[in-house]
XYZ file of C-alpha atoms in Angstrom:
734
model
C -11.167 -37.374 -16.206
C -14.199 -36.983 -14.398
C -14.024 -40.033 -12.627
C -12.211 -40.338 -9.286
C -9.362 -43.314 -9.619
C -5.937 -43.824 -8.506
C -5.251 -43.862 -12.495
C -5.274 -40.191 -12.390
C -2.099 -39.569 -14.432
C -3.251 -37.116 -17.400
C -2.552 -34.095 -18.353
C -4.308 -31.022 -20.251
C -2.360 -29.194 -22.784
C -3.597 -25.530 -24.004
C -1.773 -24.108 -27.014
C -2.845 -21.527 -29.415
C -4.771 -22.507 -32.152
C -3.122 -24.140 -34.843
C 0.185 -23.865 -33.445
C 0.534 -27.386 -32.095
C 0.371 -28.739 -35.682
C 3.185 -26.586 -36.995
C 6.150 -28.012 -38.369
C 9.594 -26.802 -39.348
C 12.551 -25.346 -38.149
C 11.584 -21.879 -38.297
C 8.633 -22.428 -36.196
C 9.032 -20.515 -32.952
C 8.755 -22.580 -29.839
C 6.770 -20.976 -26.906
C 7.329 -20.591 -23.361
C 5.507 -23.197 -21.424
C 3.438 -22.690 -17.958
C 3.201 -25.949 -16.039
C 0.146 -25.832 -13.267
C -0.228 -27.792 -9.936
C -3.581 -27.139 -8.700
C -4.159 -27.047 -4.560
C -6.727 -28.960 -2.433
C -4.868 -29.491 0.985
C -3.331 -32.711 -0.663
C -6.697 -34.177 -0.506
C -9.074 -32.893 -3.076
C -9.038 -31.064 -6.626
C -8.189 -31.918 -9.918
C -6.201 -30.336 -12.949
C -9.443 -29.706 -15.060
C -11.383 -27.536 -13.086
C -13.062 -24.487 -14.815
C -11.032 -21.956 -12.847
C -7.907 -23.281 -14.426
C -9.045 -23.363 -17.883
C -5.778 -22.455 -19.664
C -7.732 -21.340 -22.868
C -6.984 -17.566 -22.070
C -3.583 -17.781 -21.232
C -2.579 -19.930 -24.238
C -4.017 -16.939 -26.406
C -1.223 -14.957 -25.228
C 1.309 -17.304 -27.013
C 2.150 -19.460 -24.167
C 1.570 -23.691 -23.862
C -0.468 -24.345 -20.755
C -0.214 -27.742 -19.047
C -2.075 -28.717 -16.078
C -1.705 -32.033 -14.443
C -3.606 -34.312 -11.863
C -1.139 -36.174 -9.274
C -2.549 -38.935 -6.538
C -4.263 -37.397 -3.526
C -5.020 -38.184 0.117
C -4.068 -41.671 0.978
C -3.175 -42.737 -2.216
C -0.692 -40.042 -2.855
C 0.738 -39.784 0.913
C 0.397 -42.631 2.952
C 3.248 -44.062 5.385
C 3.572 -47.131 6.660
C 7.303 -48.255 7.326
C 6.389 -51.784 7.936
C 4.660 -52.343 4.704
C 7.370 -50.198 3.145
C 5.444 -47.314 2.028
C 7.096 -43.974 2.788
C 4.711 -41.469 1.065
C 5.265 -38.640 -1.212
C 3.663 -40.630 -4.314
C 1.949 -37.541 -5.212
C 5.317 -35.511 -5.810
C 6.473 -38.537 -7.655
C 3.667 -38.116 -9.984
C 4.199 -34.309 -10.392
C 8.083 -35.026 -11.085
C 7.180 -37.655 -13.625
C 4.729 -35.282 -15.508
C 7.217 -32.370 -15.507
C 9.714 -34.923 -16.891
C 7.482 -35.936 -19.494
C 6.646 -32.227 -20.247
C 10.554 -31.589 -20.579
C 11.058 -34.690 -23.127
C 7.413 -34.248 -25.159
C 6.112 -30.623 -24.866
C 8.195 -29.658 -28.088
C 5.744 -31.667 -30.241
C 2.952 -29.139 -29.128
C 5.303 -26.080 -29.706
C 6.560 -25.543 -26.254
C 9.895 -25.007 -25.688
C 11.342 -27.268 -23.169
C 13.904 -24.847 -21.911
C 11.623 -22.424 -20.804
C 9.109 -24.048 -18.692
C 7.310 -22.209 -15.809
C 6.230 -24.011 -12.753
C 3.427 -22.671 -11.003
C 0.697 -23.397 -8.342
C -1.688 -22.325 -5.804
C -1.970 -23.333 -2.104
C -0.866 -27.083 -1.780
C 0.326 -26.743 -5.016
C 2.555 -23.824 -4.539
C 4.032 -25.601 -1.365
C 4.800 -28.358 -3.619
C 6.397 -26.098 -6.179
C 8.915 -24.534 -3.524
C 9.596 -28.174 -2.905
C 10.686 -29.145 -6.293
C 12.472 -25.663 -6.198
C 14.739 -27.546 -3.757
C 15.285 -30.430 -5.796
C 15.686 -29.267 -9.529
C 18.843 -30.863 -10.581
C 17.719 -31.892 -14.225
C 16.349 -28.354 -14.277
C 12.810 -29.357 -15.323
C 11.674 -25.713 -15.022
C 13.334 -22.399 -15.077
C 10.555 -19.805 -13.309
C 8.540 -20.274 -10.529
C 5.114 -18.721 -9.312
C 3.833 -19.306 -6.119
C 0.104 -18.404 -5.157
C -1.384 -18.318 -1.458
C 1.898 -20.519 -0.546
C 1.022 -22.242 2.754
C 4.681 -21.881 4.066
C 3.689 -22.245 7.693
C 2.804 -25.784 7.320
C 5.192 -28.479 9.024
C 5.796 -31.382 7.490
C 5.685 -34.297 9.704
C 8.456 -37.096 10.176
C 8.076 -40.726 8.905
C 7.360 -41.222 12.838
C 4.523 -39.235 13.211
C 3.186 -40.261 9.701
C 3.510 -43.829 10.430
C 0.440 -43.246 13.393
C -1.653 -41.502 10.829
C -0.988 -44.336 8.331
C -1.970 -46.827 11.285
C -5.074 -45.132 12.045
C -5.797 -45.298 8.401
C -5.599 -48.916 7.908
C -7.732 -49.120 11.331
C -10.418 -47.284 9.459
C -10.434 -49.775 6.936
C -10.165 -52.752 9.023
C -6.548 -53.702 7.333
C -3.522 -54.692 8.864
C -0.966 -54.817 5.862
C -0.552 -53.466 2.243
C -2.189 -56.950 0.710
C -5.566 -55.944 2.742
C -5.094 -52.257 1.509
C -4.999 -53.637 -2.485
C -8.333 -55.522 -1.995
C -10.304 -52.257 -0.623
C -12.058 -50.580 -3.111
C -10.618 -47.045 -3.970
C -13.827 -45.277 -2.968
C -13.672 -47.037 0.567
C -10.429 -45.516 1.069
C -11.316 -42.256 0.209
C -14.205 -42.424 2.656
C -12.340 -43.869 5.195
C -9.466 -40.899 5.073
C -11.947 -38.382 5.528
C -12.500 -39.875 9.202
C -9.008 -38.977 10.162
C -9.667 -34.944 10.167
C -9.083 -33.903 13.657
C -6.899 -31.622 16.355
C -3.510 -30.967 14.300
C -0.758 -33.265 15.508
C 1.760 -30.735 16.119
C 2.237 -27.095 15.647
C 1.827 -26.102 11.568
C 0.533 -29.654 10.922
C -2.688 -28.781 9.819
C -3.490 -31.411 7.140
C -4.182 -35.100 7.511
C -2.397 -36.090 4.583
C 0.993 -34.329 2.640
C 4.296 -34.794 2.163
C 6.732 -36.359 4.538
C 10.314 -35.542 5.221
C 12.898 -37.855 3.673
C 16.151 -38.184 2.277
C 16.451 -38.540 -1.558
C 14.982 -41.707 -2.491
C 13.802 -43.682 -5.534
C 11.032 -46.642 -5.742
C 11.022 -49.356 -8.168
C 7.647 -50.400 -9.469
C 6.456 -53.314 -11.445
C 4.761 -52.006 -14.104
C 2.652 -55.148 -14.585
C 0.705 -54.520 -11.630
C -0.235 -50.934 -12.332
C -3.983 -51.565 -12.100
C -3.929 -52.328 -8.573
C -5.689 -49.592 -6.212
C -2.038 -48.986 -4.839
C 1.034 -49.834 -6.634
C 3.177 -52.808 -5.116
C 6.387 -51.053 -3.868
C 9.193 -54.119 -4.407
C 11.857 -52.059 -2.764
C 13.133 -48.657 -1.663
C 16.578 -47.566 -1.607
C 18.563 -44.208 -1.262
C 20.496 -42.607 -4.153
C 22.330 -39.674 -4.843
C 20.366 -39.516 -8.402
C 17.433 -41.483 -9.766
C 17.121 -41.952 -12.822
C 14.257 -43.033 -15.237
C 14.612 -46.568 -17.212
C 12.390 -46.925 -19.984
C 10.090 -49.965 -19.904
C 11.637 -51.126 -23.129
C 14.901 -51.192 -21.684
C 13.987 -53.110 -18.720
C 13.620 -56.638 -19.441
C 12.233 -57.569 -15.985
C 9.360 -55.028 -16.323
C 10.582 -52.719 -13.472
C 11.125 -48.908 -13.411
C 12.377 -46.734 -11.134
C 10.121 -43.491 -10.328
C 11.341 -40.312 -10.244
C 13.546 -39.379 -6.718
C 11.884 -36.877 -4.605
C 13.321 -35.111 -1.481
C 11.275 -33.215 1.151
C 12.731 -30.735 3.815
C 11.060 -27.866 5.579
C 11.126 -24.896 3.064
C 12.218 -22.283 4.947
C 14.951 -24.160 6.640
C 16.386 -24.867 3.382
C 15.755 -21.775 0.804
C 19.395 -21.099 0.705
C 19.820 -24.005 -1.579
C 17.638 -22.847 -4.213
C 18.758 -21.453 -7.639
C 19.674 -17.916 -7.145
C 19.183 -16.996 -10.903
C 15.471 -18.254 -10.979
C 13.014 -15.793 -11.558
C 10.149 -15.999 -8.876
C 6.469 -14.672 -7.776
C 4.931 -15.002 -4.671
C 1.940 -13.678 -3.109
C -1.078 -14.194 -1.042
C -4.444 -13.026 -0.731
C -5.882 -10.623 1.814
C -8.171 -12.769 3.807
C -6.708 -16.104 3.605
C -7.777 -17.531 6.988
C -11.244 -16.794 6.426
C -12.477 -19.919 4.304
C -10.185 -22.074 6.865
C -11.711 -20.792 10.296
C -15.309 -20.739 9.046
C -14.874 -24.481 7.833
C -13.850 -25.763 11.048
C -16.175 -23.837 12.981
C -19.546 -23.001 10.779
C -20.967 -21.666 14.246
C -19.991 -18.572 16.148
C -16.555 -18.834 18.139
C -16.869 -17.857 21.861
C -14.207 -16.511 23.546
C -12.837 -19.521 25.803
C -13.065 -21.454 22.510
C -10.854 -19.274 20.805
C -8.405 -19.257 23.741
C -8.279 -23.175 23.978
C -8.148 -23.248 19.820
C -5.074 -20.832 19.969
C -3.583 -22.814 23.025
C -3.618 -26.096 21.391
C -2.250 -24.657 17.816
C 0.945 -22.845 19.380
C 1.349 -24.021 23.049
C 4.220 -22.106 24.658
C 3.886 -19.270 22.294
C 0.004 -19.085 22.912
C 0.336 -16.146 25.461
C 2.296 -14.252 23.391
C 0.308 -14.577 20.426
C -3.405 -13.695 22.318
C -1.434 -10.645 23.825
C -0.373 -9.661 20.542
C -3.893 -10.000 18.813
C -5.753 -8.149 21.795
C -6.132 -5.251 19.368
C -7.894 -7.166 16.992
C -10.140 -8.631 20.221
C -10.912 -5.303 21.244
C -12.224 -4.428 17.801
C -14.126 -7.286 17.647
C -15.899 -6.658 20.969
C -16.432 -2.814 20.156
C -18.372 -3.614 17.130
C -20.364 -6.356 19.100
C -21.058 -3.654 21.694
C -21.967 -1.500 18.833
C -24.235 -3.740 17.557
C -26.008 -4.293 21.166
C -26.698 -0.967 21.537
C -28.398 -0.461 18.317
C -30.527 -3.913 18.873
C -31.483 -2.170 22.224
C -32.284 0.952 20.782
C -34.423 -0.885 18.260
C -36.460 -2.756 21.123
C -36.966 0.526 23.083
C -38.366 2.197 20.096
C -40.375 -1.127 18.991
C -42.083 -1.310 22.571
C -42.669 2.708 22.423
C -44.200 2.314 19.020
C -46.480 -0.673 20.365
C -47.699 1.077 23.512
C -48.191 4.579 20.883
C -50.016 1.961 18.671
C -52.507 0.829 21.511
C -53.084 4.071 22.527
C -53.914 5.761 19.083
C -56.274 2.600 18.483
C -58.085 3.544 21.901
C -58.486 7.287 20.675
C -59.475 6.178 17.014
C -62.291 4.178 18.881
C -63.210 6.983 20.929
C -63.379 9.685 18.105
C -65.678 7.003 16.411
C -68.168 6.877 19.143
C -67.843 10.397 19.706
C -68.948 11.155 16.197
C -71.540 8.535 16.291
C -73.310 9.872 19.776
C -72.337 13.321 19.615
C -71.429 13.266 23.448
C -68.492 13.095 25.427
C -69.960 10.898 28.215
C -68.280 7.858 27.002
C -64.620 9.535 27.187
C -64.068 8.792 30.727
C -64.035 4.981 29.800
C -61.258 5.148 27.055
C -58.849 6.882 29.332
C -55.566 4.604 29.298
C -54.391 5.600 32.940
C -56.350 5.960 35.779
C -56.633 9.781 37.277
C -56.053 10.593 41.092
C -59.729 11.398 41.147
C -60.073 7.477 40.018
C -57.872 6.144 42.111
C -59.362 7.961 44.999
C -62.686 6.302 44.275
C -61.072 2.689 43.817
C -61.076 0.192 46.656
C -57.414 -0.863 48.024
C -57.976 -4.178 46.244
C -58.491 -2.384 42.497
C -55.545 -0.276 42.960
C -53.237 -3.104 43.978
C -54.412 -4.656 40.546
C -53.473 -1.858 38.834
C -50.185 -1.390 40.111
C -49.315 -4.853 39.833
C -50.770 -4.864 36.314
C -48.027 -2.074 35.624
C -45.300 -3.819 37.541
C -45.624 -6.660 35.313
C -45.698 -4.720 32.212
C -42.327 -2.904 33.337
C -40.858 -6.320 34.055
C -41.590 -7.575 30.589
C -40.510 -4.693 28.999
C -36.895 -4.829 31.099
C -36.743 -8.634 30.150
C -37.438 -7.761 26.469
C -34.615 -4.892 26.577
C -31.952 -7.190 28.082
C -32.483 -9.786 25.862
C -32.095 -7.159 22.947
C -29.055 -6.038 24.531
C -27.440 -9.732 24.191
C -24.981 -10.156 21.601
C -22.733 -13.421 21.029
C -19.561 -12.085 20.468
C -17.832 -14.054 17.551
C -14.040 -14.564 17.577
C -13.832 -16.043 14.251
C -12.346 -12.919 12.470
C -9.410 -12.843 15.121
C -8.834 -16.367 14.601
C -8.794 -16.147 10.780
C -6.207 -13.142 10.868
C -3.735 -15.493 12.935
C -4.104 -18.413 10.512
C -3.449 -15.863 7.504
C -0.610 -14.334 9.310
C 1.001 -17.386 10.693
C 0.277 -20.035 7.564
C 0.434 -17.746 4.514
C 1.253 -14.101 4.739
C 3.976 -13.652 7.109
C 6.195 -16.855 6.072
C 5.577 -15.813 2.582
C 7.303 -12.366 2.846
C 10.030 -13.852 5.104
C 10.296 -16.656 2.307
C 11.143 -13.706 -0.335
C 13.541 -12.188 2.134
C 15.709 -15.174 2.526
C 15.580 -16.427 -0.917
C 19.119 -16.006 -2.886
C 17.312 -14.937 -5.978
C 17.084 -11.073 -6.588
C 14.295 -11.515 -9.090
C 11.559 -11.911 -7.144
C 8.101 -10.126 -7.248
C 5.893 -10.100 -4.424
C 2.105 -9.109 -4.701
C -1.248 -9.137 -2.715
C -4.617 -9.977 -3.634
C -7.023 -7.741 -2.740
C -10.059 -7.512 -4.995
C -13.289 -7.592 -3.290
C -15.002 -11.254 -4.606
C -16.983 -14.039 -3.451
C -16.407 -17.876 -2.897
C -19.387 -19.858 -3.634
C -20.937 -21.552 -0.394
C -19.014 -19.014 1.992
C -21.077 -16.120 3.155
C -18.450 -14.878 5.326
C -15.974 -14.466 1.968
C -18.452 -11.993 0.502
C -16.768 -8.708 -0.563
C -13.010 -10.265 0.974
C -10.134 -11.680 -0.781
C -10.449 -15.198 0.743
C -8.235 -18.231 -0.344
C -8.462 -19.332 -3.889
C -10.122 -16.144 -4.896
C -7.577 -15.145 -7.309
C -8.012 -18.297 -9.289
C -10.134 -17.408 -12.139
C -8.551 -13.904 -12.567
C -4.872 -15.300 -13.504
C -6.558 -17.665 -16.073
C -8.901 -15.011 -16.940
C -11.697 -17.469 -16.403
C -14.577 -14.969 -16.925
C -17.275 -17.200 -17.203
C -16.359 -18.442 -13.735
C -15.981 -15.129 -12.467
C -19.444 -13.894 -13.800
C -21.286 -16.685 -12.423
C -19.568 -17.551 -8.898
C -16.774 -15.011 -7.753
C -17.821 -11.460 -8.736
C -19.902 -9.818 -6.165
C -22.513 -8.990 -8.532
C -22.800 -12.560 -9.743
C -26.521 -13.924 -9.318
C -24.926 -16.475 -6.508
C -23.072 -13.770 -4.725
C -26.164 -11.661 -4.571
C -28.288 -14.735 -3.278
C -25.379 -15.283 -0.561
C -24.793 -11.574 0.347
C -24.730 -11.219 3.820
C -27.751 -9.008 4.869
C -26.853 -6.122 6.985
C -29.033 -5.984 10.196
C -32.130 -3.996 9.923
C -33.558 -1.341 12.629
C -37.190 -0.307 11.019
C -38.406 1.324 14.035
C -35.119 3.170 14.631
C -35.370 4.251 11.254
C -39.069 5.472 11.364
C -38.812 7.096 14.783
C -35.826 9.154 13.175
C -37.524 10.083 10.070
C -40.618 11.176 12.102
C -38.373 13.224 14.464
C -36.265 14.825 11.505
C -39.319 15.249 9.198
C -37.435 14.392 6.343
C -38.820 15.980 2.861
C -37.287 16.184 -0.502
C -37.038 18.916 -2.763
C -35.876 16.900 -5.607
C -38.157 16.914 -8.804
C -38.373 13.157 -9.316
C -39.889 13.441 -12.220
C -36.858 14.971 -14.224
C -34.658 11.886 -15.125
C -30.992 12.399 -14.197
C -28.675 12.359 -17.404
C -26.572 9.769 -16.037
C -29.544 7.588 -15.687
C -30.622 8.435 -19.311
C -27.095 7.378 -20.577
C -27.290 4.240 -18.272
C -30.886 2.929 -19.176
C -30.137 3.652 -22.791
C -26.527 1.981 -23.176
C -26.651 -0.085 -20.070
C -23.106 -0.864 -18.469
C -21.375 -0.146 -21.859
C -19.625 2.916 -20.556
C -19.088 1.437 -17.369
C -15.714 0.038 -16.293
C -15.455 -3.519 -15.429
C -13.169 -4.021 -12.636
C -13.339 -7.664 -12.500
C -12.702 -7.829 -16.355
C -9.787 -5.233 -16.293
C -8.359 -7.085 -13.338
C -8.297 -10.577 -14.888
C -6.895 -9.241 -18.061
C -3.878 -7.363 -15.921
C -3.051 -10.291 -14.111
C -3.170 -12.977 -17.010
C -1.140 -10.628 -18.881
C 1.218 -10.388 -16.034
C 1.495 -14.094 -15.316
C 1.881 -14.827 -19.206
C 5.086 -12.052 -19.635
C 6.738 -13.668 -16.760
C 6.838 -17.050 -18.150
C 8.070 -15.502 -21.414
C 10.341 -12.789 -19.947
C 11.108 -13.547 -16.203
C 9.596 -9.908 -15.737
C 5.544 -9.495 -15.036
C 5.359 -6.084 -16.352
C 4.269 -5.252 -19.629
C 3.329 -2.164 -21.757
C 0.878 0.118 -20.321
C 0.725 -1.514 -16.767
C 1.404 -0.649 -13.472
C 5.133 -1.092 -12.659
C 5.773 -4.054 -10.643
C 9.139 -3.613 -9.181
C 11.267 -6.700 -7.383
C 10.961 -7.220 -3.680
C 13.968 -5.522 -2.252
C 14.708 -3.621 0.948
C 15.140 0.243 0.940
C 17.389 0.373 4.146
C 19.333 3.575 5.084
C 23.222 3.452 5.959
C 25.855 5.703 6.800
C 25.521 7.838 3.598
C 23.123 8.378 0.825
C 26.092 7.408 -1.548
C 26.420 3.934 0.300
C 22.431 3.702 0.472
C 21.433 0.847 -1.835
C 17.776 2.184 -3.575
C 17.789 -0.134 -6.893
C 21.062 -1.597 -6.815
C 24.430 0.281 -6.271
C 23.875 3.738 -7.187
C 26.720 6.836 -7.175
C 25.913 9.446 -9.938
C 28.379 12.114 -8.620
C 26.015 14.539 -6.934
C 26.196 15.109 -3.037
C 22.662 15.544 -2.533
C 21.297 18.196 -0.279
C 22.438 18.408 3.246
C 20.507 18.192 6.539
C 20.844 21.835 7.371
C 19.965 23.254 3.799
C 17.065 21.135 3.385
C 15.091 21.385 6.812
C 16.932 24.663 7.902
C 18.326 22.836 11.015
C 21.909 21.763 12.242
C 22.523 18.282 11.419
C 22.958 17.062 14.994
C 19.541 18.171 16.090
C 18.359 15.177 14.112
C 19.409 12.755 16.748
C 17.916 14.871 19.747
C 14.058 14.892 18.222
C 11.296 14.584 20.560
C 8.092 12.855 19.307
C 6.402 15.689 18.086
C 9.570 16.865 15.910
C 9.778 13.301 14.519
C 6.073 13.334 13.304
C 6.528 16.714 11.597
C 9.800 15.384 9.908
C 7.875 12.447 8.737
C 4.787 14.515 7.224
C 7.382 16.799 5.684
C 9.676 13.991 4.301
C 6.308 12.211 2.965
C 5.049 15.106 1.363
C 8.407 15.569 -0.166
C 8.524 11.901 -1.672
C 5.035 12.119 -2.799
C 4.141 9.328 -0.730
C 0.996 8.388 1.555
C 0.852 6.721 4.647
C -1.921 3.833 5.009
C -2.683 2.247 8.193
C -3.952 -1.194 7.273
C -7.095 -2.193 8.878
C -6.943 -5.396 11.233
C -3.337 -5.361 11.090
C -0.570 -3.953 13.174
C 1.609 -2.715 9.926
C 1.935 0.303 7.824
C 2.193 0.993 4.605
C 3.091 3.788 2.176
C 1.708 4.193 -1.216
C 2.625 7.000 -4.232
C 0.320 9.835 -4.747
C -1.739 9.425 -7.969
C -0.724 11.586 -10.262
C 0.792 14.460 -7.961
C 0.010 17.747 -9.092
C 3.737 19.266 -8.325
C 5.447 16.832 -10.672
C 5.417 15.758 -14.255
C 3.702 12.307 -14.212
C 5.594 10.760 -16.710
C 8.940 12.199 -14.871
C 7.590 10.686 -11.929
C 6.894 7.197 -13.060
C 10.600 7.005 -14.695
C 11.630 8.145 -11.104
C 9.701 5.899 -9.056
C 10.720 2.991 -11.327
C 14.466 3.990 -10.434
C 15.338 4.639 -14.038
C 18.701 5.925 -14.502
C 17.917 7.859 -17.710
C 16.529 10.827 -16.294
C 19.212 13.322 -17.325
C 21.178 15.913 -14.887
C 17.903 17.506 -13.186
C 16.206 14.337 -12.529
C 19.377 12.553 -11.246
C 19.770 15.381 -8.840
C 16.026 15.149 -7.629
C 16.514 11.427 -7.292
C 19.032 12.053 -5.277
C 16.950 14.187 -3.191
C 14.426 11.659 -2.854
C 17.050 8.972 -1.656
C 18.560 11.817 0.821
C 15.253 12.832 2.043
C 13.834 9.060 2.544
C 17.571 8.125 4.370
C 17.250 11.166 7.057
C 13.847 10.239 7.587
C 14.551 6.433 8.341
C 17.777 7.657 10.482
C 15.571 9.433 12.947
C 12.769 7.173 13.072
C 10.128 9.252 11.053
C 10.135 6.535 8.318
C 10.577 2.617 8.967
C 14.013 1.486 8.418
C 13.536 -1.175 6.013
C 10.957 -0.271 3.185
C 9.869 -3.553 0.858
C 8.036 -3.239 -1.953
C 4.855 -5.207 -3.532
C 1.940 -4.943 -5.801
C -1.429 -4.787 -4.238
C -3.759 -6.326 -7.026
C -7.334 -4.639 -7.052
C -8.683 -2.672 -9.481
C -6.982 -0.570 -10.325
C -3.334 -2.016 -8.967
C -0.972 -0.027 -7.257
C 2.669 -0.238 -5.536
C 2.841 -0.477 -1.774
C 6.095 -0.036 0.691
C 5.553 -1.903 3.475
C 6.882 0.224 6.088
C 6.417 -1.517 9.558
C 5.055 -4.972 10.304
C 4.947 -5.758 14.000
C 2.994 -9.043 13.462
C 5.608 -10.417 10.624
C 8.115 -9.745 13.375
C 6.700 -11.629 15.950
C 6.025 -14.513 13.939
C 9.472 -14.513 12.705
C 10.857 -14.717 16.484
C 8.653 -17.507 17.354
C 8.514 -19.658 14.386
C 11.619 -21.824 14.721
C 10.801 -22.934 17.959
C 8.885 -25.857 16.746
């Protein structure tokens, strides 16, 4: 539906061409992917072009996207009017029941449904995971899940409900029913303000409740707000078909809302799960809230308002990022100062050259040097000696005025307003998305969890600050392989992206002066075309690699394969291993690298491998530890990657290491047991080496693996993450 209405419970179903019409027992039912869109519980729909399910459906899956009520229509709480919110969740559950009961008619397998969503849709996916007793879905994918969001209680939500009723000049439910839907939507937009509690970032959203059911009168379904006749608590709610209900009443689906991170242990331990975030999630939110530059006092106050008692600790932790921002601003100030100096010098030089040019013209016309003294810039000592005191005073006054003006211009050029939005963006990313998602993966009972990070440079239309970054929502068209949307909007080479490309500062006078000083010349014969230029001119981009297309195909293939098998890996793709902790223990045989492992080999002892006594490992100084780290990483063919703007270190595999057979290394890295005797012994050496490095602190004690989605994707081992450790320590204070 294109129009805005509470009558929005519609489905979009995508099936492979001709498949839905097939009949007969021999027909193979396809796995189903049920999509919940995001939009901060306030906006969005299931039929946006980013969510077009055609490409996914071509991979032999059935794709379903649903709508649900949003804003006040979906989440309004007013206990005195018997409104307890969470209607959007009920809409979703009703859609899930519909899909389970009817998807077979479209060729879908009702016993193989994957629920997946992004942002608010991902958070609601995790809520449904807490209440899936009817097995309405069997796998889950959560993209950019804002798990740091704190659901509000009915008491707090009541205050928002009262404010909403005042905004439309109503006191009760009957008045709200008389209001136009457009007026209700306009009123809800006026309630956005400072969050009411830590983590409470959205005006409307799910409200903490016990398991509840709501009874509706189906004869009143055309009202802007369905009339809630009664609310009861129950252990189990069932759907009553209207045909079996003589009174015209139906029971809506039951919903339960609790804080997800505190209830993760209740989830199905056998459910395969994908969870991940984008590299720059916070940018879009912060720049939307603060379109102009954020000065330091505002940064301090905003952190204090959000995190209260923990604000001092948070400000201290992110001081390294503040230093980076201030250093970058100082660098810009120095460049601007240098540019202004060069500009003023150029203008003075230009003035002098113009005078000399005028003098030369006169010399050429009169063939005399009589008038040369009239064109001299500065008076000589002889000139000053012949001047009156007043004339000398005027000359020096003019020089001082010129100098003051110059200093003023230089001072203005050196002024740079330091913008602290990048720091605030990183805080929001870490608190709301990245760290709680990694913590969620840690505490989930399921052992079949796959974690990712989306890092492809993209562009979000309307947000210049997101150019070349991976902001919130950036991964969506790649998951659905919506290449038309990527080409027109999300790719950094799209026309919109090029128009919104942030222009780097230019320093023409500095560049001109450097060119003059260096006397830059070129010996290249520009008349001889380069071979690559000839190929590109003849074939265009035919032979060039399309990173956006390749990554979209890769992600869509993984999502579809996960829906089919519970495993996102596919043939010829970079292997994506489950999230697990590689942790050292008392001995290498007890150490769990990829499940319990004992092949009968004792491995290599410390003394044999590093030609030193075992006890020496526990008496190393910092230099020895770093040396041991270097040797261990070289042996394991790993590289240390210091993540920019983050206090974390990651390890990545060296691409195609020359000292080891690539095919063997692939099997070894992916923990295959079919390696033969030599392979098994080498693997034991790898485990033994990593274990020893962990024991002495040369490598992080807990290594966890994720896949980094850019082109080309690569596996990463998170070695140390001080930021998420800090957030884990303070999270449960609220």
